[in-house]
mmCIF file with all atom_site columns, C-alpha atoms in Angstrom:
data_model
loop_
_atom_site.group_PDB
_atom_site.id
_atom_site.type_symbol
_atom_site.label_atom_id
_atom_site.label_alt_id
_atom_site.label_comp_id
_atom_site.label_asym_id
_atom_site.label_entity_id
_atom_site.label_seq_id
_atom_site.pdbx_PDB_ins_code
_atom_site.Cartn_x
_atom_site.Cartn_y
_atom_site.Cartn_z
_atom_site.occupancy
_atom_site.B_iso_or_equiv
_atom_site.pdbx_formal_charge
_atom_site.auth_seq_id
_atom_site.auth_comp_id
_atom_site.auth_asym_id
_atom_site.auth_atom_id
_atom_site.pdbx_PDB_model_num
ATOM 1  C CA . MET A 1 1  ? 107.613 112.194 120.906 1.00 0.00 ? 287 MET A CA 1
ATOM 2  C CA . GLY A 1 2  ? 105.823 109.999 123.433 1.00 0.00 ? 288 GLY A CA 1
ATOM 3  C CA . LEU A 1 3  ? 106.231 106.338 124.206 1.00 0.00 ? 289 LEU A CA 1
ATOM 4  C CA . VAL A 1 4  ? 103.515 103.698 124.218 1.00 0.00 ? 290 VAL A CA 1
ATOM 5  C CA . ARG A 1 5  ? 103.242 100.210 125.629 1.00 0.00 ? 291 ARG A CA 1
ATOM 6  C CA . LEU A 1 6  ? 101.109 97.577  123.960 1.00 0.00 ? 292 LEU A CA 1
ATOM 7  C CA . ARG A 1 7  ? 98.870  95.594  126.296 1.00 0.00 ? 293 ARG A CA 1
ATOM 8  C CA . ILE A 1 8  ? 99.458  92.309  124.468 1.00 0.00 ? 294 ILE A CA 1
ATOM 9  C CA . ARG A 1 9  ? 100.304 90.207  127.528 1.00 0.00 ? 295 ARG A CA 1
ATOM 10 C CA . GLU A 1 10 ? 97.218  91.337  129.420 1.00 0.00 ? 296 GLU A CA 1
ATOM 11 C CA . PHE A 1 11 ? 94.852  90.480  126.571 1.00 0.00 ? 297 PHE A CA 1
ATOM 12 C CA . ALA A 1 12 ? 96.604  87.153  125.912 1.00 0.00 ? 298 ALA A CA 1
ATOM 13 C CA . GLU A 1 13 ? 96.443  86.165  129.585 1.00 0.00 ? 299 GLU A CA 1
ATOM 14 C CA . GLU A 1 14 ? 92.743  87.028  129.781 1.00 0.00 ? 300 GLU A CA 1
ATOM 15 C CA . ARG A 1 15 ? 92.149  84.513  126.980 1.00 0.00 ? 301 ARG A CA 1
ATOM 16 C CA . GLY A 1 16 ? 94.615  81.918  128.234 1.00 0.00 ? 302 GLY A CA 1
ATOM 17 C CA . TRP A 1 17 ? 96.822  82.291  125.141 1.00 0.00 ? 303 TRP A CA 1
ATOM 18 C CA . THR A 1 18 ? 100.598 82.227  124.889 1.00 0.00 ? 304 THR A CA 1
ATOM 19 C CA . LEU A 1 19 ? 102.441 84.783  122.783 1.00 0.00 ? 305 LEU A CA 1
ATOM 20 C CA . LYS A 1 20 ? 103.094 82.002  120.259 1.00 0.00 ? 306 LYS A CA 1
ATOM 21 C CA . GLU A 1 21 ? 99.327  81.399  119.990 1.00 0.00 ? 307 GLU A CA 1
ATOM 22 C CA . VAL A 1 22 ? 98.699  85.130  119.561 1.00 0.00 ? 308 VAL A CA 1
ATOM 23 C CA . SER A 1 23 ? 101.283 85.153  116.778 1.00 0.00 ? 309 SER A CA 1
ATOM 24 C CA . GLU A 1 24 ? 99.624  82.220  115.013 1.00 0.00 ? 310 GLU A CA 1
ATOM 25 C CA . ARG A 1 25 ? 96.119  83.662  115.402 1.00 0.00 ? 311 ARG A CA 1
ATOM 26 C CA . SER A 1 26 ? 97.060  87.197  114.336 1.00 0.00 ? 312 SER A CA 1
ATOM 27 C CA . GLY A 1 27 ? 99.667  86.587  111.660 1.00 0.00 ? 313 GLY A CA 1
ATOM 28 C CA . VAL A 1 28 ? 102.112 88.924  113.428 1.00 0.00 ? 314 VAL A CA 1
ATOM 29 C CA . VAL A 1 29 ? 105.639 87.484  113.400 1.00 0.00 ? 315 VAL A CA 1
ATOM 30 C CA . TYR A 1 30 ? 106.482 85.984  116.804 1.00 0.00 ? 316 TYR A CA 1
ATOM 31 C CA . SER A 1 31 ? 109.748 87.905  117.232 1.00 0.00 ? 317 SER A CA 1
ATOM 32 C CA . THR A 1 32 ? 107.946 91.204  116.582 1.00 0.00 ? 318 THR A CA 1
ATOM 33 C CA . LEU A 1 33 ? 105.162 90.272  118.960 1.00 0.00 ? 319 LEU A CA 1
ATOM 34 C CA . ARG A 1 34 ? 107.647 89.274  121.670 1.00 0.00 ? 320 ARG A CA 1
ATOM 35 C CA . THR A 1 35 ? 109.495 92.595  121.263 1.00 0.00 ? 321 THR A CA 1
ATOM 36 C CA . TYR A 1 36 ? 106.230 94.530  121.561 1.00 0.00 ? 322 TYR A CA 1
ATOM 37 C CA . ALA A 1 37 ? 105.112 92.513  124.599 1.00 0.00 ? 323 ALA A CA 1
ATOM 38 C CA . ARG A 1 38 ? 108.418 92.885  126.462 1.00 0.00 ? 324 ARG A CA 1
ATOM 39 C CA . SER A 1 39 ? 109.054 96.561  125.777 1.00 0.00 ? 325 SER A CA 1
ATOM 40 C CA . PRO A 1 40 ? 108.196 99.020  128.573 1.00 0.00 ? 326 PRO A CA 1
ATOM 41 C CA . GLY A 1 41 ? 107.890 101.792 125.967 1.00 0.00 ? 327 GLY A CA 1
ATOM 42 C CA . LEU A 1 42 ? 107.945 101.972 122.176 1.00 0.00 ? 328 LEU A CA 1
ATOM 43 C CA . ALA A 1 43 ? 108.449 105.044 119.989 1.00 0.00 ? 329 ALA A CA 1
ATOM 44 C CA . THR A 1 44 ? 107.022 103.370 116.880 1.00 0.00 ? 330 THR A CA 1
ATOM 45 C CA . VAL A 1 45 ? 104.622 100.521 116.215 1.00 0.00 ? 331 VAL A CA 1
ATOM 46 C CA . ASP A 1 46 ? 103.655 98.876  112.933 1.00 0.00 ? 332 ASP A CA 1
ATOM 47 C CA . VAL A 1 47 ? 100.044 99.942  112.333 1.00 0.00 ? 333 VAL A CA 1
ATOM 48 C CA . THR A 1 48 ? 99.320  96.809  110.318 1.00 0.00 ? 334 THR A CA 1
ATOM 49 C CA . ALA A 1 49 ? 100.439 94.639  113.247 1.00 0.00 ? 335 ALA A CA 1
ATOM 50 C CA . LEU A 1 50 ? 98.331  96.751  115.585 1.00 0.00 ? 336 LEU A CA 1
ATOM 51 C CA . GLN A 1 51 ? 95.269  96.222  113.372 1.00 0.00 ? 337 GLN A CA 1
ATOM 52 C CA . LYS A 1 52 ? 95.856  92.462  113.256 1.00 0.00 ? 338 LYS A CA 1
ATOM 53 C CA . LEU A 1 53 ? 96.223  92.282  117.032 1.00 0.00 ? 339 LEU A CA 1
ATOM 54 C CA . ALA A 1 54 ? 93.099  94.349  117.637 1.00 0.00 ? 340 ALA A CA 1
ATOM 55 C CA . ARG A 1 55 ? 91.152  92.054  115.308 1.00 0.00 ? 341 ARG A CA 1
ATOM 56 C CA . THR A 1 56 ? 92.554  88.949  117.007 1.00 0.00 ? 342 THR A CA 1
ATOM 57 C CA . PHE A 1 57 ? 91.652  90.188  120.501 1.00 0.00 ? 343 PHE A CA 1
ATOM 58 C CA . ASP A 1 58 ? 88.370  91.683  119.233 1.00 0.00 ? 344 ASP A CA 1
ATOM 59 C CA . VAL A 1 59 ? 89.149  95.099  120.711 1.00 0.00 ? 345 VAL A CA 1
ATOM 60 C CA . MET A 1 60 ? 89.674  98.586  119.321 1.00 0.00 ? 346 MET A CA 1
ATOM 61 C CA . MET A 1 61 ? 93.260  99.541  118.479 1.00 0.00 ? 347 MET A CA 1
ATOM 62 C CA . GLU A 1 62 ? 93.103  102.250 121.134 1.00 0.00 ? 348 GLU A CA 1
ATOM 63 C CA . ASP A 1 63 ? 92.473  99.576  123.786 1.00 0.00 ? 349 ASP A CA 1
ATOM 64 C CA . LEU A 1 64 ? 95.832  97.954  122.991 1.00 0.00 ? 350 LEU A CA 1
ATOM 65 C CA . ILE A 1 65 ? 97.806  101.149 123.552 1.00 0.00 ? 351 ILE A CA 1
ATOM 66 C CA . GLU A 1 66 ? 98.886  102.571 126.880 1.00 0.00 ? 352 GLU A CA 1
ATOM 67 C CA . VAL A 1 67 ? 100.752 105.901 126.823 1.00 0.00 ? 353 VAL A CA 1
ATOM 68 C CA . VAL A 1 68 ? 103.725 105.625 129.185 1.00 0.00 ? 354 VAL A CA 1
ATOM 69 C CA . GLU A 1 69 ? 105.447 108.912 128.408 1.00 0.00 ? 355 GLU A CA 1
ATOM 70 C CA . GLU A 1 70 ? 104.120 112.055 126.736 1.00 0.00 ? 356 GLU A CA 1
#
């Protein structure tokens, strides 16, 4: 199974938002968001959270995901 990294920090920085602001705007719990943003590679991601983040950043879900290990 591969690992993915979510590009949350990059999208937040482009908009001048903190992770706390992203949490408030998206409805994704801050601790979950912080874990996703800090992790160099995740095996699983909550699809609902991914949808909320994509909507918040106005990007496709695929744009949030970077494959770090196949």
